[in-house]
Short mmCIF file of C-alpha atoms and ligand atoms in Angstrom, two decimals:
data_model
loop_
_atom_site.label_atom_id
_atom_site.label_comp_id
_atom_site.label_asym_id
_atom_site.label_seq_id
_atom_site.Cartn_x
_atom_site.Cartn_y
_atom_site.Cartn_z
CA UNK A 265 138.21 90.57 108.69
CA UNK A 266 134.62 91.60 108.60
CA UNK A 267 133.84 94.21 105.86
CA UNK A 268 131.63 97.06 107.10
CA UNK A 269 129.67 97.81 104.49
CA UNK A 270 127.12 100.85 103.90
CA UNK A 271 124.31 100.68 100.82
CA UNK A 272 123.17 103.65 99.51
CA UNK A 273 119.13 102.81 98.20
CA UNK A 274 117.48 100.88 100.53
CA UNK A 275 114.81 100.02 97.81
CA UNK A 276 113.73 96.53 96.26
CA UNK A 277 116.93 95.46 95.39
CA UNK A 278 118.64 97.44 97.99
CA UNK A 279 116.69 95.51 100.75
CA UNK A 280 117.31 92.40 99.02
CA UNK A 281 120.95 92.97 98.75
CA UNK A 282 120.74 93.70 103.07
CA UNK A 283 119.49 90.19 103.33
CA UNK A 284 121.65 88.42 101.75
CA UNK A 285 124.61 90.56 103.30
CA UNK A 286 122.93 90.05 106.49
CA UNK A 287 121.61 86.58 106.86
CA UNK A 288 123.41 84.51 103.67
CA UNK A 289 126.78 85.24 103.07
CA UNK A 290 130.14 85.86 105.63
CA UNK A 291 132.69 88.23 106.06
CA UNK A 292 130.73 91.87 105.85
CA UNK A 293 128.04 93.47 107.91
CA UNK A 294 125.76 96.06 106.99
CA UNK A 295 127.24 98.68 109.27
CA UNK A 296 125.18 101.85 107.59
CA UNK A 297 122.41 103.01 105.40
CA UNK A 298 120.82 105.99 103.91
CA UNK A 299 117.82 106.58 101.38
CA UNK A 300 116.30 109.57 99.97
CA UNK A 301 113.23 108.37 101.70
CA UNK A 302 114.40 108.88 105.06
CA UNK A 303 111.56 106.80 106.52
CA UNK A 304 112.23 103.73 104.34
CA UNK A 305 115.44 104.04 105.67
CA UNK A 306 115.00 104.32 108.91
CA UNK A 307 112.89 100.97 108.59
CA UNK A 308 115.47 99.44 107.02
CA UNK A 309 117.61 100.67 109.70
CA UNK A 310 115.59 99.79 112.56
CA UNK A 311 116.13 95.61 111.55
CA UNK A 312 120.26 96.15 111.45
CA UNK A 313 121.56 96.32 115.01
CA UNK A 314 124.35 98.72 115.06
CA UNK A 315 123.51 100.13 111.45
CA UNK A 316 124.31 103.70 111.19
CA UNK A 317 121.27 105.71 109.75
CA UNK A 318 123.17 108.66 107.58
CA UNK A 319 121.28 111.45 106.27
CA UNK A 320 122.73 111.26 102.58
CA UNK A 321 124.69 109.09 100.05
CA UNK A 322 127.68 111.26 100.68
CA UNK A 323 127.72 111.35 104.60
CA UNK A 324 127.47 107.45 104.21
CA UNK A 325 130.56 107.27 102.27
CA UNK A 326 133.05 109.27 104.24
CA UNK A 327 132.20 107.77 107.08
CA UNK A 328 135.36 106.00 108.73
CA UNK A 329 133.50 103.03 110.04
CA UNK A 330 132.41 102.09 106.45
CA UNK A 331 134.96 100.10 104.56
CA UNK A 332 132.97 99.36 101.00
CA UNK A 333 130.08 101.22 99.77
CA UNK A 334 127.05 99.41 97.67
CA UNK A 335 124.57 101.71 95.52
CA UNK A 336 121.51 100.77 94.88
CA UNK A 337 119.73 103.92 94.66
CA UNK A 338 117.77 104.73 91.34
CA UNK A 339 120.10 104.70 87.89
CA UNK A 340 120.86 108.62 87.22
CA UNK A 341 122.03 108.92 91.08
CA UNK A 342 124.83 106.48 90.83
CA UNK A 343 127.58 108.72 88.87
CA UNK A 344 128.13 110.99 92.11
CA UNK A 345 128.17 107.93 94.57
CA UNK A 346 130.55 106.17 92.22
CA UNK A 347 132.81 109.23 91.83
CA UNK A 348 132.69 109.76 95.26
CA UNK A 349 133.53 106.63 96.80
CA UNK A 350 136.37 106.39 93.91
CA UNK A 351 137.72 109.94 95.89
CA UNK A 352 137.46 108.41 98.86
CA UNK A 353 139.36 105.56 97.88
CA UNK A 354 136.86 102.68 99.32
CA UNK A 355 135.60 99.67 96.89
CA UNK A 356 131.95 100.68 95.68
CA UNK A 357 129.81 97.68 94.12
CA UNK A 358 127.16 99.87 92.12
CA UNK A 359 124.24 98.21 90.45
CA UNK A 360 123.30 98.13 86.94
CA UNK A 361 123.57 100.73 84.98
CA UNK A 362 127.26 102.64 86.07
CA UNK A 363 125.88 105.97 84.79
CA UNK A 364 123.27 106.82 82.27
CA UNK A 365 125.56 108.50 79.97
CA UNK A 366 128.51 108.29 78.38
CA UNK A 367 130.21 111.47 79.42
CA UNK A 368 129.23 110.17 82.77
CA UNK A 369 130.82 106.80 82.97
CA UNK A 370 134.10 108.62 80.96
CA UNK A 371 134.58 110.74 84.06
CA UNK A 372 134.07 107.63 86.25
CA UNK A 373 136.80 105.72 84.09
CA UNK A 374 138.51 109.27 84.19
CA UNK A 375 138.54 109.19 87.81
CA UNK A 376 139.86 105.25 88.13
CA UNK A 377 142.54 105.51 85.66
CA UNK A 378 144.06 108.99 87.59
CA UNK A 379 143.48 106.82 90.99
CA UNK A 380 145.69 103.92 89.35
CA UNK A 381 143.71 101.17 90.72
CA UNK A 382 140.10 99.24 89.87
CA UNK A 383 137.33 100.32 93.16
CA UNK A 384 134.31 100.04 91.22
CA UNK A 385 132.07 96.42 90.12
CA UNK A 386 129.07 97.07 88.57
CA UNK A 387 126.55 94.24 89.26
CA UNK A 388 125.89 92.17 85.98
CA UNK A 389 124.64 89.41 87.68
CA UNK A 390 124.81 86.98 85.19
CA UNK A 391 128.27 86.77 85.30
CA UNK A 392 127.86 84.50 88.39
CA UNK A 393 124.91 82.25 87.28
CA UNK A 394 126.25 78.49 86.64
CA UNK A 395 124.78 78.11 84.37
CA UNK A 396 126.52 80.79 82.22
CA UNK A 397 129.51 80.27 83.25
CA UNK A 398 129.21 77.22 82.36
CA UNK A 399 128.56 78.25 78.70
CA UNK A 400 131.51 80.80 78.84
CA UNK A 401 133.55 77.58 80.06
CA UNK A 402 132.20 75.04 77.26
CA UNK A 403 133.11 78.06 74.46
CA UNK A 404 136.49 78.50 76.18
CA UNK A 405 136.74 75.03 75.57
CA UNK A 406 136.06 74.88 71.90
CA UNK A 407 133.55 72.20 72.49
CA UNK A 408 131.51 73.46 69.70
CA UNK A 409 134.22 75.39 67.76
CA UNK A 410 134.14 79.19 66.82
CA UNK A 411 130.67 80.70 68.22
CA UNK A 412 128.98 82.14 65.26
CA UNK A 413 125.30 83.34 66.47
CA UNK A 414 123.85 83.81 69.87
CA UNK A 415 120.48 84.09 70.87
CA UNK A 416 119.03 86.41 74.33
CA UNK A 417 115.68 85.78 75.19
CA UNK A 418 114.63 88.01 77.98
CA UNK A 419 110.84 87.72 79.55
CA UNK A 420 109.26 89.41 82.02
CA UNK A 421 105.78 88.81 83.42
CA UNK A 422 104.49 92.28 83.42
CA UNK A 423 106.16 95.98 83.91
CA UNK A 424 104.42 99.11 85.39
CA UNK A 425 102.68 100.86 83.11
CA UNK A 426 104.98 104.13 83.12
CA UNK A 427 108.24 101.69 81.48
CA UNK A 428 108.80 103.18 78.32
CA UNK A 429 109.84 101.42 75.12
CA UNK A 430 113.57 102.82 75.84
CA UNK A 431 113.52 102.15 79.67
CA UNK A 432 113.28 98.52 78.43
CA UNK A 433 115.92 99.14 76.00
CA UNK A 434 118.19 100.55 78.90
CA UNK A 435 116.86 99.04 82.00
CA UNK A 436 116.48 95.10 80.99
CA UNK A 437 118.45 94.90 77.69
CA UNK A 438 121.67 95.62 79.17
CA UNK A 439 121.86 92.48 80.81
CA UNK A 440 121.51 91.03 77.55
CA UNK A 441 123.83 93.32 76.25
CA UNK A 442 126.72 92.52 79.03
CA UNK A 443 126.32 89.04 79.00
CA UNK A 444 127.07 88.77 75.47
CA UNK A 445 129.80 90.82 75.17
CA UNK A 446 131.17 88.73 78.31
CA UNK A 447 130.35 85.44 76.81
CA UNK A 448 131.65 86.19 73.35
CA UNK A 449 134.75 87.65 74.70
CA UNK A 450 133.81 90.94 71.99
CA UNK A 451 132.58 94.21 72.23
CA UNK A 452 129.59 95.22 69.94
CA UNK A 453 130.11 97.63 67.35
CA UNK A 454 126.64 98.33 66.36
CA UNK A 455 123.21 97.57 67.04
CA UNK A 456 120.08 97.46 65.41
CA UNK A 457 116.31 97.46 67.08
CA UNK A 458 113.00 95.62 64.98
CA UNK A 459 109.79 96.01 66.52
CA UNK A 460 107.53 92.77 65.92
CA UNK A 461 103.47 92.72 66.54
CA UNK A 462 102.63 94.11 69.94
CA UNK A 463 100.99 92.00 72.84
CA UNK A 464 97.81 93.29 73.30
CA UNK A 465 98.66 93.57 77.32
CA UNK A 466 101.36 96.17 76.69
CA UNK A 467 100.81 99.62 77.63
CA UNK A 468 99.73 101.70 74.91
CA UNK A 469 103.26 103.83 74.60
CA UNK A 470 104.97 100.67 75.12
CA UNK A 471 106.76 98.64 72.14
CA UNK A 472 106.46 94.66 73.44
CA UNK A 473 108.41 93.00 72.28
CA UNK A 474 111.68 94.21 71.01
CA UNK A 475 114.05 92.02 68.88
CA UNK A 476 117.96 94.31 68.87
CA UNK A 477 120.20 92.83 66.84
CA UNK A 478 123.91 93.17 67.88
CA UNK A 479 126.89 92.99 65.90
CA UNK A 480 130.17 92.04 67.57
CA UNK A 481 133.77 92.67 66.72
CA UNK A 482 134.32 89.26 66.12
CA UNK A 483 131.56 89.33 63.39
CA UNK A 484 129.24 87.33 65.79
CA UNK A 485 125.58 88.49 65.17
CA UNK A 486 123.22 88.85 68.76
CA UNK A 487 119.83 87.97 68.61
CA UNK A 488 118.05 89.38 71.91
CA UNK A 489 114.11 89.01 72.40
CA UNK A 490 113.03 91.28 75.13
CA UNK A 491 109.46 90.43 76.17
CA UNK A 492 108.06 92.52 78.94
CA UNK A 493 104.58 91.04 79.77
CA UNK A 494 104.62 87.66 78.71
CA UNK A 495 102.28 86.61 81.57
CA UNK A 496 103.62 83.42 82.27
CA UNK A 497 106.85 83.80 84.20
CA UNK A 498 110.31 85.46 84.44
CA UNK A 499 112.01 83.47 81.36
CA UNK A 500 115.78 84.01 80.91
CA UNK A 501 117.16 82.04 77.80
CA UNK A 502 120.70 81.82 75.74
CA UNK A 503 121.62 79.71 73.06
CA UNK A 504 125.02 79.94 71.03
CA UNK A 505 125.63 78.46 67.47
CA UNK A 506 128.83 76.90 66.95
CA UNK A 507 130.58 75.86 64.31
CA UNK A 508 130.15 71.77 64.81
CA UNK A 509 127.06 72.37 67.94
CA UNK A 510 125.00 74.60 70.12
CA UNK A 511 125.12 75.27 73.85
CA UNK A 512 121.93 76.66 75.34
CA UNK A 513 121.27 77.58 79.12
CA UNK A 514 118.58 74.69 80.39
CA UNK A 515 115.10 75.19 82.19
CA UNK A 516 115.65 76.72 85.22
CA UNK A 517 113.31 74.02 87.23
CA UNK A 518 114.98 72.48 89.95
CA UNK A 519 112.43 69.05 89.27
CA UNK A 520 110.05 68.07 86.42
CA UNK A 521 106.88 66.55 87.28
CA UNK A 522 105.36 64.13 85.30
CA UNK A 523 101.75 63.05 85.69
CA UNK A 524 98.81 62.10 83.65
CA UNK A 525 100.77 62.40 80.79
CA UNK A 526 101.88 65.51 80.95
CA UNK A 527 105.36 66.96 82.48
CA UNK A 528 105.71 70.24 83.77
CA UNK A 529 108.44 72.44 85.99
CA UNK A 530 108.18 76.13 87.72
CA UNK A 531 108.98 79.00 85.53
CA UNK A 532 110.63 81.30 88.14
CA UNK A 533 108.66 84.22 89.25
CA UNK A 534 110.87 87.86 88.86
CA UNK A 535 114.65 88.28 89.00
CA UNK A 536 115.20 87.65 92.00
CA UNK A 537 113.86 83.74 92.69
CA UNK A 538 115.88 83.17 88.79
CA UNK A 539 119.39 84.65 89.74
CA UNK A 540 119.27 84.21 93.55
CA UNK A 541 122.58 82.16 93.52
CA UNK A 542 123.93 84.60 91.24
CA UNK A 543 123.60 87.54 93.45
CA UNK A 544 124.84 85.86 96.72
CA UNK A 545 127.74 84.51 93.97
CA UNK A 546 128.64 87.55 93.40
CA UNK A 547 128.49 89.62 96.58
CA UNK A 548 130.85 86.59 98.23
CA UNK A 549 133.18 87.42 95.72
CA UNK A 550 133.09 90.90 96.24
CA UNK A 551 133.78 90.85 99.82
CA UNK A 552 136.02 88.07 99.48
CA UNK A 553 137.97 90.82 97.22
CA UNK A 554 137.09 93.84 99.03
CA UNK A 555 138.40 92.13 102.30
CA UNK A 556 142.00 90.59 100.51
CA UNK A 557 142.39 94.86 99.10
CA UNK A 558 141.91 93.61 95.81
CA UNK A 559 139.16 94.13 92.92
CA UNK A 560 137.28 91.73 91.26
CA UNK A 561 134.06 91.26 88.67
CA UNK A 562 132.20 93.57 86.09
CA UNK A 563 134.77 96.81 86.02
CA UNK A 564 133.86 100.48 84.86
CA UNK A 565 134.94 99.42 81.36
CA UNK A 566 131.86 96.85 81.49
CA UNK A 567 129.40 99.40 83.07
CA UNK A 568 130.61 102.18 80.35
CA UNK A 569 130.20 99.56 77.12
CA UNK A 570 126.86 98.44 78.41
CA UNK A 571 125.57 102.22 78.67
CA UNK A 572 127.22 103.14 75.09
CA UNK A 573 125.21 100.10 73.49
CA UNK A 574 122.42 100.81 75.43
CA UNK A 575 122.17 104.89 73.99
CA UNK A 576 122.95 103.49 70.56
CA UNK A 577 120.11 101.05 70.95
CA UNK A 578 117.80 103.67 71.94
CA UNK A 579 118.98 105.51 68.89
CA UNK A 580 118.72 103.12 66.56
CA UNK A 581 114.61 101.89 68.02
CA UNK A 582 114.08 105.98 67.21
CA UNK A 583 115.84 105.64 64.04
CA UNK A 584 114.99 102.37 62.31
CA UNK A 585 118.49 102.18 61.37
CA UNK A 586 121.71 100.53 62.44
CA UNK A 587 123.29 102.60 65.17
CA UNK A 588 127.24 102.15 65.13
CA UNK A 589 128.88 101.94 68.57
CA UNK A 590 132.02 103.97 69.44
CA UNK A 591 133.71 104.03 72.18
CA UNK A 592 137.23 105.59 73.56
CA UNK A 593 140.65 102.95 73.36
CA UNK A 594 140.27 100.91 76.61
CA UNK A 595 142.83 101.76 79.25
CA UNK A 596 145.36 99.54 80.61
CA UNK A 597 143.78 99.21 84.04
CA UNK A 598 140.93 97.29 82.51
CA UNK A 599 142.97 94.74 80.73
CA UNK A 600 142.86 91.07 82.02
CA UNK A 601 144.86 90.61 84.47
CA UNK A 602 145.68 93.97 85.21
CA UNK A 603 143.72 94.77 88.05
CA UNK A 604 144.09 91.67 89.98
CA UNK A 605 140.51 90.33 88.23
CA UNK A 606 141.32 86.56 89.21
CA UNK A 607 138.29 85.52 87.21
CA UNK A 608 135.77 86.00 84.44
CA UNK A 609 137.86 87.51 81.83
CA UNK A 610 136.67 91.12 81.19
CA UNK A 611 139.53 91.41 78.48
CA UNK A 612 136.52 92.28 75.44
CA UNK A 613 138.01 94.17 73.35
P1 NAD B 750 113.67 101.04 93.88
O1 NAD B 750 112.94 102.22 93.33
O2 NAD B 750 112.89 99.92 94.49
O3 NAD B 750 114.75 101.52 94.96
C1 NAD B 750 115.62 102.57 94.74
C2 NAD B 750 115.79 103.32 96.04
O4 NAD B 750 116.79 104.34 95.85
C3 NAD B 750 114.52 104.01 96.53
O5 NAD B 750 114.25 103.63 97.86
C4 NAD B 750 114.85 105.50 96.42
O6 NAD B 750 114.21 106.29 97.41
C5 NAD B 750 116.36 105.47 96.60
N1 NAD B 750 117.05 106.65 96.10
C6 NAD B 750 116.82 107.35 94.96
N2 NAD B 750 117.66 108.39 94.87
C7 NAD B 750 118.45 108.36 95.97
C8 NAD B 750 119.51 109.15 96.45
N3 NAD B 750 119.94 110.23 95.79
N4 NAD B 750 120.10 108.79 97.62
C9 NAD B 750 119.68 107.72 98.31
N5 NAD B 750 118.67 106.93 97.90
C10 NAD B 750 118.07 107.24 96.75
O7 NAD B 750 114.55 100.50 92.66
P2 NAD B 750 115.27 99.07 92.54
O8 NAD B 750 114.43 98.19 91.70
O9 NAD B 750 115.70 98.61 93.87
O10 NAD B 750 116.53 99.47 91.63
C11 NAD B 750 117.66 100.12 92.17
C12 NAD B 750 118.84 99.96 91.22
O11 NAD B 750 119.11 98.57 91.08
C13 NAD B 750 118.61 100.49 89.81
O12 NAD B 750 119.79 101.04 89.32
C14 NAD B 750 118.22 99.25 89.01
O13 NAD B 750 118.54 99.34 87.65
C15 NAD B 750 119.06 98.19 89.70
N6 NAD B 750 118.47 96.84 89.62
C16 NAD B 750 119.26 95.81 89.25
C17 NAD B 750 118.73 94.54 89.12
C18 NAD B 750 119.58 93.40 88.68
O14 NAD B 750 119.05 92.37 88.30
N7 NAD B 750 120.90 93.50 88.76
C19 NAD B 750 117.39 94.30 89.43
C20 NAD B 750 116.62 95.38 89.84
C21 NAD B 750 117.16 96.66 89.94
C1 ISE B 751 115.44 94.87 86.31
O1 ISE B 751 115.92 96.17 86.61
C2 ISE B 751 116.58 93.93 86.24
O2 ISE B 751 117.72 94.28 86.28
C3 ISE B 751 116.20 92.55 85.93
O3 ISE B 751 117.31 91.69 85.94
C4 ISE B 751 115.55 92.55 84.56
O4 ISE B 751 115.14 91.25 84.21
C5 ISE B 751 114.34 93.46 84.56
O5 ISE B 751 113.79 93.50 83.26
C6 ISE B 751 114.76 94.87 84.96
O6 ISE B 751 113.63 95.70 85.03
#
């Protein structure tokens, strides 16, 4: 079966998502596309033979001919495409963040639960980067015993100058924020945010860097760096304490070149060159699911913890104080195993 699929958002990551739909992975087509920018879409449109061109987000979804709906439209936009697709009944893979609130993503869990059945992954990449899952595997394992700390370091090269200190918090954080709650098989119950020296390159309004502190159920204490212009590359690092060892992601270089003695590797550029396995890891899976009628990946419950640590981290950078995290009792449908979630536990409570 080939999955029609129709993204909603044909911007940077929209268009990237196309490609690898497109030219990289089997089993789905792009079959329509819409964008508030109706001439970006129509570009966009013009380079998918047979893509639909639909006027709005809406018109895209109840469309017969489109089986699964991605969103990829800009953060405070994806609550209605989400609920909507959820009415309709079609599988939705919605990008980072579910909703910007919580009452929000409550009335997209709302929504689910009443349905009786998982349609929505929210696109934590990092779920499906080897390398983590090789961690998660390792700590499944016990190799190194009970994990006790884990360190997050997060760098970008540069930002535009209109991110704010909480966009950061929000925007780049909450992979951070998933991933360790993922890892450490935990939720986090509260979360502090420290603000060391600024880099000189940061935009005046901007705090660079942020250290945010996160305290997990299972008393595990999260370290995450974010660093927004470090200049040098897109950086993405992890390291867990154990009780008897450590496990750390490696460099991301495919080779090492040594010369004059010296030895050096690339530092990937953005997001996209670091976690480009990732991303076609985990749209496979999602069409592999959407096309067997089952679920898979980063649920609702994921996309509505990452937003309620993400507000509490925002609260607590305003604050200077530990902001507590609370969230509602998790409902059966997002319990492992109950949703037909073959993989990746997503049982954090
Ligand atoms: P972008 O600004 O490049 O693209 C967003 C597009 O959505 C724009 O073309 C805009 O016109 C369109 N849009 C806005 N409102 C719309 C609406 N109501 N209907 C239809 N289209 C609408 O942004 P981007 O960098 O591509 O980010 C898009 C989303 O992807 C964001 O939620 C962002 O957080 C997420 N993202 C995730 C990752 C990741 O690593 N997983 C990386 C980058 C961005
Ligand atoms: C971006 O939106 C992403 O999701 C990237 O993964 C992250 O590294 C970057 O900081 C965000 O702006």
């Amino acid at each position: 079966m080939t999955v029609n699929v129709g993204v909603i958002g044909v911007g940077m990551i929209g268009q990237d998502h196309i490609r690898r739909l497109t030219h990289v992975l089997s089993g789905a087509r792009v079959a329509a596309v819409t964008d508030a920018d109706m001439e970006r879409a129509q570009t966009v449109a013009d380079g998918l033979p047979g893509a639909k061109l639909h006027k709005t987000g809406q018109d895209l979804i109840e469309d017969p001919d489109v089986d699964a709906v991605v969103v990829a439209s800009w953060g405070p936009t994806h609550e209605e495409f989400v609920l909507a697709c959820i009415a309709a009944g079609k599988q939705v893979f919605c990008e980072k963040p579910l909703a910007t609130t919580r009452e929000a993503c409550e009335r997209i869990l709302d929504a689910e639960v009443a349905a009786g059945r998982r349609m929505v992954m929210v696109g934590f990449m990092r779920r499906y980067d080897d390398a983590y899952r090789t961690m998660k595997e390792e700590l499944a394992a016990g190799t190194i015993g009970a994990p006790l700390m884990y360190y997050s370091g997060h760098r970008n090269p540069s930002v535009p100058p209109s991110v704010t200190t909480e966009g950061v918090l929000v925007d780049t954080c909450v992979h951070d924020i998933d991933v360790s709650r993922w890892l450490l098989d935990s939720e986090v119950v509260s979360t502090q945010v420290f603000s060391p020296r600024r880099a000189g390159q940061a935009a005046d309004v901007l705090q660079d860097p942020l250290l945010l502190m996160l305290i997990m159920a299972n008393d595990v204490i999260v370290n995450v760096e974010a660093a927004v212009n470090v200049a040098y590359g897109y950086d993405i690092r992890g390291e867990v304490l154990g009780e008897t060892g450590t496990i750390e992601l490696a460099e991301s270089s495919k080779i090492i070149v040594k010369r004059e003695g010296r030895y050096s590797g690339r530092v990937p550029a953005d997001w996209r060159e670091r976690f480009l396995r990732a991303y076609d890891t985990e749209f496979q899976e999602w069409i592999d699911a959407v096309a067997a009628g089952r679920s898979t990946g980063p649920s609702s419950w994921d996309g509505y913890a990452a937003t309620l640590v993400c507000d509490a981290a925002t609260e607590a950078y305003r604050t200077g104080a530990p902001a507590p995290v609370t969230m509602r009792e998790k409902p059966d449908l997002y319990m492992v195993g109950a949703s037909g979630d073959g993989h990746a536990p997503t049982g954090t409570d």
